[in-house]
Amino acid sequence: MALALGFLAGLWTTVAGLGGGMMLLFCLAAWWGDPAAALAVTAPALLVGNAHRLAMYRSEVDSSVGLPIVLGAFPGALAGGLLAVSIPVWVLQVAMVAMAVLGLAKVVGAVDWRPGRRTLIPAGVGIGVVGATTGGAGVLVGPLLLSAGLKGVPYVATAAFFGVSLHAGRLLAYGVGGWVGREVLWLALGIAVAIVVGNAAGRRLRAWIADSWHTRIQVGTAVSLVGLSLLGAVV
C-alpha cells in the first residue's frame, strides 16, 4: 500500500507540479493514525523523490527564484521539524486539517496570496516551518512560484529544488528528535524507489495533459486533502 502511494505521489507531483507529497503524507497519517510517523517516513522518501525530479529537470530551474526560497526553506524546515518533535500529536493533526482547508480556499479563490520577489527568502523560511510541521508546504510555495512568473516545466523544476531543501531540513530535525530509526529509513527507501518510478511515469504522462486540466487537477487535489486530513484527525 505504501509503495503504491509513493508511486502515485511521484506521478502526481511531476504532472501537477506540487501536491503529491501532501497526498502521500495525509494518506499515511490517516492509514496509520499517527501524523508523527507519517512525517518521519515521508521526509527521506520525498527528499529522494525531489532530488530525482530535480535531476530530470535541472536545466529548467529558475535560480533567480529558487535560490532565495531555498536559502530560507532549509533553516525554516529545520526549526519547524524541531518544533514538530516537541509538540503533542493532536496539535499536528489540527495543523494538517488547517493547511488542507487553506489549500482548498486558495484553489477556489477564497484566499489570494501573491507575495512579491522581494519576499522570497522570508517566505521560504515560513514555508519551511509549515512544511516541517504539517506537510503543507505545497499550499504556500505554489502561489509563491506562480507570483514569480513560473509555470510549466520551470515551475516543476524549481518546486523540486525547493523540495530538496525543505525535506533535507526536516529530515535533519526529525533525526535529532529521535523520529528517524532504521525501520523508518527502510520503509522510506521503498517509498522513495516508488516515487522515482512515479516521477518517470509522470514525465511521460505530462506531455499528454493540456494546461487547461491543471486547474481541475489542483481543485481535485485540494478537496481530497481536506477529506484525508479530517480522516486522519478522527482515526
C-alpha positions as a Markdown table, in Angstrom:
| # | Residue | x | y | z |
|---|---|---|---|---|
| 1 | Met | 0.0 | 0.0 | 0.0 |
| 2 | Ala | 2.7 | 2.5 | 1.0 |
| 3 | Leu | 4.7 | 1.7 | -2.2 |
| 4 | Ala | 1.5 | 2.3 | -4.4 |
| 5 | Leu | 1.0 | 5.6 | -2.6 |
| 6 | Gly | 4.7 | 6.6 | -3.3 |
| 7 | Phe | 4.2 | 5.8 | -7.0 |
| 8 | Leu | 1.1 | 8.0 | -7.2 |
| 9 | Ala | 2.8 | 10.8 | -5.2 |
| 10 | Gly | 5.7 | 10.9 | -7.7 |
| 11 | Leu | 3.4 | 10.7 | -10.7 |
| 12 | Trp | 1.0 | 13.4 | -9.3 |
| 13 | Thr | 3.7 | 15.9 | -8.4 |
| 14 | Thr | 5.5 | 15.5 | -11.8 |
| 15 | Val | 2.2 | 16.1 | -13.6 |
| 16 | Ala | 0.8 | 18.9 | -11.4 |
| 17 | Gly | 4.0 | 20.4 | -10.0 |
| 18 | Leu | 3.0 | 20.0 | -6.4 |
| 19 | Gly | 0.6 | 18.1 | -4.2 |
| 20 | Gly | 1.8 | 14.6 | -4.4 |
| 21 | Gly | 3.9 | 14.9 | -1.2 |
| 22 | Met | 0.9 | 16.2 | 0.8 |
| 23 | Met | -1.3 | 13.4 | -0.6 |
| 24 | Leu | 1.3 | 10.8 | 0.5 |
| 25 | Leu | 1.7 | 12.3 | 3.9 |
| 26 | Phe | -2.0 | 12.7 | 4.6 |
| 27 | Cys | -2.8 | 9.2 | 3.3 |
| 28 | Leu | -0.2 | 7.6 | 5.6 |
| 29 | Ala | -1.3 | 9.7 | 8.5 |
| 30 | Ala | -4.9 | 8.6 | 8.0 |
| 31 | Trp | -3.9 | 5.0 | 7.4 |
| 32 | Trp | -1.6 | 4.7 | 10.5 |
| 33 | Gly | -3.5 | 7.2 | 12.7 |
| 34 | Asp | -0.1 | 8.7 | 13.5 |
| 35 | Pro | 0.9 | 12.0 | 11.8 |
| 36 | Ala | 4.3 | 11.9 | 13.5 |
| 37 | Ala | 5.2 | 8.6 | 11.9 |
| 38 | Ala | 3.9 | 9.8 | 8.5 |
| 39 | Leu | 6.1 | 13.0 | 8.8 |
| 40 | Ala | 9.1 | 10.9 | 9.7 |
| 41 | Val | 8.8 | 8.4 | 6.8 |
| 42 | Thr | 7.9 | 10.9 | 4.1 |
| 43 | Ala | 10.9 | 13.2 | 4.9 |
| 44 | Pro | 13.7 | 10.9 | 3.4 |
| 45 | Ala | 11.3 | 9.5 | 0.8 |
| 46 | Leu | 10.3 | 12.9 | -0.6 |
| 47 | Leu | 13.9 | 14.1 | -0.3 |
| 48 | Val | 14.9 | 11.3 | -2.8 |
| 49 | Gly | 11.9 | 11.9 | -5.0 |
| 50 | Asn | 12.5 | 15.7 | -5.3 |
| 51 | Ala | 16.2 | 15.1 | -5.9 |
| 52 | His | 15.3 | 12.7 | -8.8 |
| 53 | Arg | 12.8 | 15.2 | -10.2 |
| 54 | Leu | 15.4 | 18.0 | -9.9 |
| 55 | Ala | 17.9 | 15.8 | -11.8 |
| 56 | Met | 15.4 | 15.3 | -14.6 |
| 57 | Tyr | 14.6 | 19.0 | -15.0 |
| 58 | Arg | 17.8 | 20.6 | -13.7 |
| 59 | Ser | 18.3 | 22.7 | -16.8 |
| 60 | Glu | 14.9 | 24.3 | -16.3 |
| 61 | Val | 15.4 | 25.5 | -12.7 |
| 62 | Asp | 14.9 | 29.3 | -12.3 |
| 63 | Ser | 17.8 | 30.0 | -9.9 |
| 64 | Ser | 16.8 | 33.7 | -9.5 |
| 65 | Val | 13.6 | 32.4 | -7.8 |
| 66 | Gly | 14.6 | 29.1 | -6.5 |
| 67 | Leu | 17.8 | 30.0 | -4.7 |
| 68 | Pro | 16.3 | 32.7 | -2.4 |
| 69 | Ile | 13.5 | 30.3 | -1.5 |
| 70 | Val | 15.9 | 27.5 | -0.7 |
| 71 | Leu | 18.1 | 29.8 | 1.4 |
| 72 | Gly | 15.0 | 30.4 | 3.6 |
| 73 | Ala | 13.4 | 27.0 | 3.4 |
| 74 | Phe | 16.3 | 24.9 | 4.9 |
| 75 | Pro | 16.6 | 26.8 | 8.2 |
| 76 | Gly | 12.8 | 27.2 | 8.3 |
| 77 | Ala | 12.3 | 23.4 | 7.9 |
| 78 | Leu | 14.9 | 22.7 | 10.5 |
| 79 | Ala | 13.2 | 24.9 | 13.0 |
| 80 | Gly | 9.8 | 23.6 | 12.1 |
| 81 | Gly | 11.0 | 20.0 | 12.4 |
| 82 | Leu | 12.4 | 20.6 | 15.9 |
| 83 | Leu | 9.1 | 22.1 | 16.8 |
| 84 | Ala | 7.2 | 19.1 | 15.4 |
| 85 | Val | 9.0 | 16.6 | 17.5 |
| 86 | Ser | 8.3 | 18.6 | 20.7 |
| 87 | Ile | 4.5 | 19.2 | 20.4 |
| 88 | Pro | 1.6 | 16.8 | 21.1 |
| 89 | Val | 0.3 | 14.6 | 18.2 |
| 90 | Trp | -3.2 | 16.3 | 18.3 |
| 91 | Val | -1.6 | 19.6 | 17.5 |
| 92 | Leu | -0.1 | 18.1 | 14.4 |
| 93 | Gln | -3.5 | 16.7 | 13.4 |
| 94 | Val | -5.2 | 20.0 | 13.8 |
| 95 | Ala | -2.5 | 21.8 | 11.9 |
| 96 | Met | -2.8 | 19.4 | 9.0 |
| 97 | Val | -6.5 | 19.9 | 8.8 |
| 98 | Ala | -6.0 | 23.7 | 8.8 |
| 99 | Met | -3.4 | 23.5 | 6.0 |
| 100 | Ala | -5.7 | 21.3 | 3.9 |
| 101 | Val | -8.6 | 23.8 | 4.3 |
| 102 | Leu | -6.3 | 26.7 | 3.5 |
| 103 | Gly | -5.2 | 24.8 | 0.3 |
| 104 | Leu | -8.8 | 24.3 | -0.8 |
| 105 | Ala | -9.6 | 28.0 | -0.1 |
| 106 | Lys | -6.6 | 29.1 | -2.1 |
| 107 | Val | -7.6 | 26.9 | -5.1 |
| 108 | Val | -11.2 | 28.1 | -5.2 |
| 109 | Gly | -10.1 | 31.7 | -4.9 |
| 110 | Ala | -11.3 | 32.5 | -1.4 |
| 111 | Val | -7.8 | 33.3 | -0.3 |
| 112 | Asp | -5.5 | 35.3 | -2.6 |
| 113 | Trp | -1.9 | 35.3 | -1.5 |
| 114 | Arg | 0.5 | 36.8 | -4.1 |
| 115 | Pro | 3.9 | 37.6 | -2.5 |
| 116 | Gly | 6.5 | 39.6 | -4.5 |
| 117 | Arg | 10.0 | 38.6 | -5.4 |
| 118 | Arg | 11.4 | 40.7 | -2.5 |
| 119 | Thr | 9.7 | 38.4 | 0.0 |
| 120 | Leu | 11.3 | 35.1 | -1.4 |
| 121 | Ile | 13.7 | 34.5 | 1.5 |
| 122 | Pro | 11.4 | 35.2 | 4.4 |
| 123 | Ala | 8.6 | 33.4 | 2.6 |
| 124 | Gly | 10.9 | 30.4 | 2.2 |
| 125 | Val | 11.5 | 30.5 | 6.0 |
| 126 | Gly | 7.8 | 30.5 | 6.7 |
| 127 | Ile | 7.0 | 27.8 | 4.2 |
| 128 | Gly | 9.8 | 25.7 | 5.6 |
| 129 | Val | 8.3 | 25.9 | 9.1 |
| 130 | Val | 4.9 | 25.0 | 7.8 |
| 131 | Gly | 6.2 | 22.1 | 5.6 |
| 132 | Ala | 8.0 | 20.5 | 8.5 |
| 133 | Thr | 5.1 | 20.7 | 10.9 |
| 134 | Thr | 2.1 | 20.0 | 8.7 |
| 135 | Gly | 3.4 | 18.8 | 5.3 |
| 136 | Gly | 1.6 | 21.7 | 3.8 |
| 137 | Ala | 4.4 | 23.5 | 2.0 |
| 138 | Gly | 2.8 | 22.9 | -1.4 |
| 139 | Val | -0.2 | 25.1 | -0.4 |
| 140 | Leu | 2.1 | 28.1 | 0.0 |
| 141 | Val | 5.0 | 27.5 | -2.3 |
| 142 | Gly | 2.7 | 27.1 | -5.3 |
| 143 | Pro | 1.4 | 30.6 | -5.2 |
| 144 | Leu | 4.9 | 31.9 | -4.5 |
| 145 | Leu | 6.3 | 30.3 | -7.6 |
| 146 | Leu | 3.3 | 31.4 | -9.7 |
| 147 | Ser | 3.6 | 35.0 | -8.5 |
| 148 | Ala | 7.2 | 34.9 | -9.6 |
| 149 | Gly | 6.1 | 34.1 | -13.1 |
| 150 | Leu | 6.9 | 30.4 | -13.2 |
| 151 | Lys | 4.7 | 27.9 | -15.0 |
| 152 | Gly | 5.1 | 24.6 | -16.9 |
| 153 | Val | 8.4 | 22.7 | -16.6 |
| 154 | Pro | 10.3 | 25.6 | -14.9 |
| 155 | Tyr | 7.6 | 25.6 | -12.2 |
| 156 | Val | 8.0 | 21.8 | -11.6 |
| 157 | Ala | 11.8 | 22.1 | -11.7 |
| 158 | Thr | 12.0 | 25.0 | -9.3 |
| 159 | Ala | 9.5 | 23.3 | -6.9 |
| 160 | Ala | 11.7 | 20.2 | -6.9 |
| 161 | Phe | 14.7 | 22.4 | -6.0 |
| 162 | Phe | 12.7 | 23.9 | -3.1 |
| 163 | Gly | 11.6 | 20.4 | -2.1 |
| 164 | Val | 15.2 | 19.1 | -1.7 |
| 165 | Ser | 16.0 | 21.9 | 0.7 |
| 166 | Leu | 12.7 | 21.5 | 2.7 |
| 167 | His | 13.0 | 17.8 | 3.1 |
| 168 | Ala | 16.7 | 17.8 | 4.0 |
| 169 | Gly | 16.0 | 20.4 | 6.7 |
| 170 | Arg | 13.1 | 18.5 | 8.2 |
| 171 | Leu | 14.9 | 15.1 | 8.0 |
| 172 | Leu | 17.8 | 16.5 | 10.0 |
| 173 | Ala | 15.4 | 17.9 | 12.6 |
| 174 | Tyr | 13.4 | 14.6 | 12.9 |
| 175 | Gly | 16.7 | 12.7 | 13.2 |
| 176 | Val | 17.8 | 14.9 | 16.1 |
| 177 | Gly | 14.4 | 14.5 | 17.7 |
| 178 | Gly | 14.6 | 10.7 | 17.6 |
| 179 | Trp | 11.9 | 10.1 | 14.9 |
| 180 | Val | 14.2 | 8.5 | 12.3 |
| 181 | Gly | 15.3 | 5.0 | 13.1 |
| 182 | Arg | 16.4 | 2.0 | 11.0 |
| 183 | Glu | 12.8 | 0.8 | 10.4 |
| 184 | Val | 11.7 | 4.3 | 9.2 |
| 185 | Leu | 14.6 | 4.5 | 6.8 |
| 186 | Trp | 14.0 | 1.1 | 5.3 |
| 187 | Leu | 10.3 | 1.9 | 4.7 |
| 188 | Ala | 11.2 | 5.3 | 3.4 |
| 189 | Leu | 13.7 | 3.8 | 0.9 |
| 190 | Gly | 11.0 | 1.5 | -0.5 |
| 191 | Ile | 8.6 | 4.5 | -0.9 |
| 192 | Ala | 11.4 | 6.6 | -2.4 |
| 193 | Val | 12.0 | 4.0 | -5.2 |
| 194 | Ala | 8.3 | 4.0 | -5.9 |
| 195 | Ile | 8.3 | 7.8 | -6.1 |
| 196 | Val | 11.2 | 7.7 | -8.6 |
| 197 | Val | 9.2 | 5.3 | -10.8 |
| 198 | Gly | 6.2 | 7.6 | -10.5 |
| 199 | Asn | 8.3 | 10.6 | -11.5 |
| 200 | Ala | 9.3 | 8.8 | -14.7 |
| 201 | Ala | 5.7 | 7.8 | -15.4 |
| 202 | Gly | 4.5 | 11.4 | -14.7 |
| 203 | Arg | 7.1 | 12.8 | -17.1 |
| 204 | Arg | 5.6 | 10.7 | -19.9 |
| 205 | Leu | 2.0 | 11.5 | -18.9 |
| 206 | Arg | 2.6 | 15.2 | -18.6 |
| 207 | Ala | 3.1 | 15.6 | -22.3 |
| 208 | Trp | -0.4 | 14.3 | -22.9 |
| 209 | Ile | -2.2 | 16.6 | -20.4 |
| 210 | Ala | -3.4 | 20.0 | -21.6 |
| 211 | Asp | -2.7 | 23.1 | -19.5 |
| 212 | Ser | -6.4 | 23.6 | -19.1 |
| 213 | Trp | -6.6 | 20.5 | -17.0 |
| 214 | His | -4.1 | 21.7 | -14.4 |
| 215 | Thr | -6.7 | 23.8 | -12.5 |
| 216 | Arg | -9.1 | 20.9 | -12.3 |
| 217 | Ile | -6.3 | 18.7 | -11.0 |
| 218 | Gln | -5.5 | 21.3 | -8.3 |
| 219 | Val | -9.1 | 21.5 | -7.2 |
| 220 | Gly | -9.4 | 17.8 | -7.0 |
| 221 | Thr | -6.2 | 17.5 | -5.0 |
| 222 | Ala | -7.3 | 20.2 | -2.6 |
| 223 | Val | -10.7 | 18.6 | -1.9 |
| 224 | Ser | -9.0 | 15.2 | -1.4 |
| 225 | Leu | -6.5 | 16.7 | 1.0 |
| 226 | Val | -9.3 | 18.1 | 3.2 |
| 227 | Gly | -11.0 | 14.7 | 3.3 |
| 228 | Leu | -7.8 | 12.9 | 4.1 |
| 229 | Ser | -6.8 | 15.4 | 6.8 |
| 230 | Leu | -10.1 | 15.1 | 8.5 |
| 231 | Leu | -10.0 | 11.3 | 8.3 |
| 232 | Gly | -6.5 | 11.3 | 9.9 |
| 233 | Ala | -7.7 | 13.6 | 12.7 |
| 234 | Val | -10.6 | 11.3 | 13.8 |
| 235 | Val | -8.9 | 7.9 | 13.3 |
